[in-house]
Amino acid sequence: RKEVEQDPGPFNVPEGATVAFNCTYSNSASQSFFWYRQDCRKEPKLLMSVYSSGNEDGRFTAQLNRASQYISLLIRDSKLSDSATYLCVVNMPASGTYKYIFGTGTRLKVLA
Amino acid sequence: GAVVSQHPSRVICKSGTSVKIECRSLDFQATTMFWYRQFPKQSLMLMATSNEGSKATYEQGVEKDKFLINHASLTLSTLTVTSAHPEDSSFYICSAIDAYEQYFGPGTRLTVT
């Protein structure tokens, strides 16, 4: 089982739609969680951190479910500019330190 | 936010040669940096954790003698791909942590012919 798993998509949605992505992780000792956005041939950019209580930033809502070991990202009122690959990232302990592991990424295409 | 730079942004080399990629934290100090590799249409795969003043920690399946990492200062980590082969062609990205947030360099696209 991969340490961090995502549905690769692609998710093709019309403008204005609401779309949700899930990400599961295998290490229950994982400490922190993030959603990144990556545009084609560019480096990933932090979209938002994910907190236990859930957090919202404009049209984006992230939630964490520690019991089930998954995080989610909800995008409301999709824009064409939201088209990108969304990567979940999990910070997990490793040999006395920590490491950040990326999910496989979920491709989103917002259609006009 | 914090800025991480990488150099070069793009490099083409012949099979058998070595290539060095630099990763710098420009406005903060980073005791830990990470090196990732990304093949087309795939996600970022962690290669190794670079620790200032000590040996890097490599992920399973990553050859430490092929991918040499040196983290000689708090603002610079280097990745050297030794005896590069076409299958090493990839997008290499580094990252550094500042105030618990991870910042990525712009990446280096390596093409081995």
Short mmCIF file of C-alpha atoms in Angstrom, two decimals, chain B residues 4-64:
data_model
loop_
_atom_site.label_atom_id
_atom_site.label_comp_id
_atom_site.label_asym_id
_atom_site.label_seq_id
_atom_site.Cartn_x
_atom_site.Cartn_y
_atom_site.Cartn_z
CA VAL B 4 14.05 28.76 -2.85
CA SER B 5 16.10 28.87 -6.01
CA GLN B 6 17.53 26.10 -8.14
CA HIS B 7 20.25 26.16 -10.71
CA PRO B 8 20.33 25.30 -13.52
CA SER B 9 16.69 25.37 -14.56
CA ARG B 10 17.38 23.16 -17.53
CA VAL B 11 20.34 20.98 -18.47
CA ILE B 12 21.07 18.60 -21.30
CA CYS B 13 24.01 16.28 -20.90
CA LYS B 14 25.48 13.24 -22.56
CA SER B 15 25.18 9.79 -21.13
CA GLY B 16 27.98 8.99 -18.71
CA THR B 17 28.60 12.54 -17.55
CA SER B 18 27.77 14.00 -14.13
CA VAL B 19 25.45 16.89 -13.46
CA LYS B 20 25.27 19.06 -10.36
CA ILE B 21 22.07 20.81 -9.32
CA GLU B 22 22.09 23.52 -6.68
CA CYS B 23 19.28 24.37 -4.30
CA ARG B 24 19.46 27.58 -2.31
CA SER B 25 17.25 29.11 0.35
CA LEU B 26 17.51 32.81 -0.42
CA ASP B 27 16.10 34.55 2.60
CA PHE B 28 16.14 31.95 5.33
CA GLN B 29 18.31 29.20 6.70
CA ALA B 30 17.36 25.60 6.16
CA THR B 31 18.88 22.78 8.17
CA THR B 32 16.79 20.35 6.17
CA MET B 33 16.11 20.28 2.48
CA PHE B 34 14.37 17.65 0.41
CA TRP B 35 15.07 16.39 -3.08
CA TYR B 36 12.27 15.10 -5.26
CA ARG B 37 12.07 13.66 -8.73
CA GLN B 38 9.05 13.83 -10.98
CA PHE B 39 8.58 11.83 -14.18
CA PRO B 40 6.00 12.95 -16.75
CA LYS B 41 2.42 12.58 -15.59
CA GLN B 42 3.54 11.25 -12.23
CA SER B 43 3.71 12.77 -8.80
CA LEU B 44 6.76 13.92 -6.92
CA MET B 45 8.80 11.11 -5.46
CA LEU B 46 10.95 11.88 -2.46
CA MET B 47 14.53 10.88 -3.20
CA ALA B 48 16.33 11.99 -0.09
CA THR B 49 16.38 14.29 2.90
CA SER B 50 19.40 16.55 2.97
CA ASN B 51 20.67 17.50 6.41
CA GLU B 52 23.11 20.34 6.96
CA GLY B 53 26.39 19.06 8.29
CA SER B 54 25.51 15.38 8.13
CA LYS B 55 24.77 12.62 5.67
CA ALA B 56 21.63 12.66 3.63
CA THR B 57 18.89 10.14 4.28
CA TYR B 58 17.91 8.31 1.11
CA GLU B 59 14.57 6.75 0.34
CA GLN B 60 14.37 3.08 -0.44
CA GLY B 61 15.42 2.35 -3.99
CA VAL B 62 17.45 5.53 -4.46
CA GLU B 63 21.14 4.84 -5.01
CA LYS B 64 23.19 7.06 -2.75
#
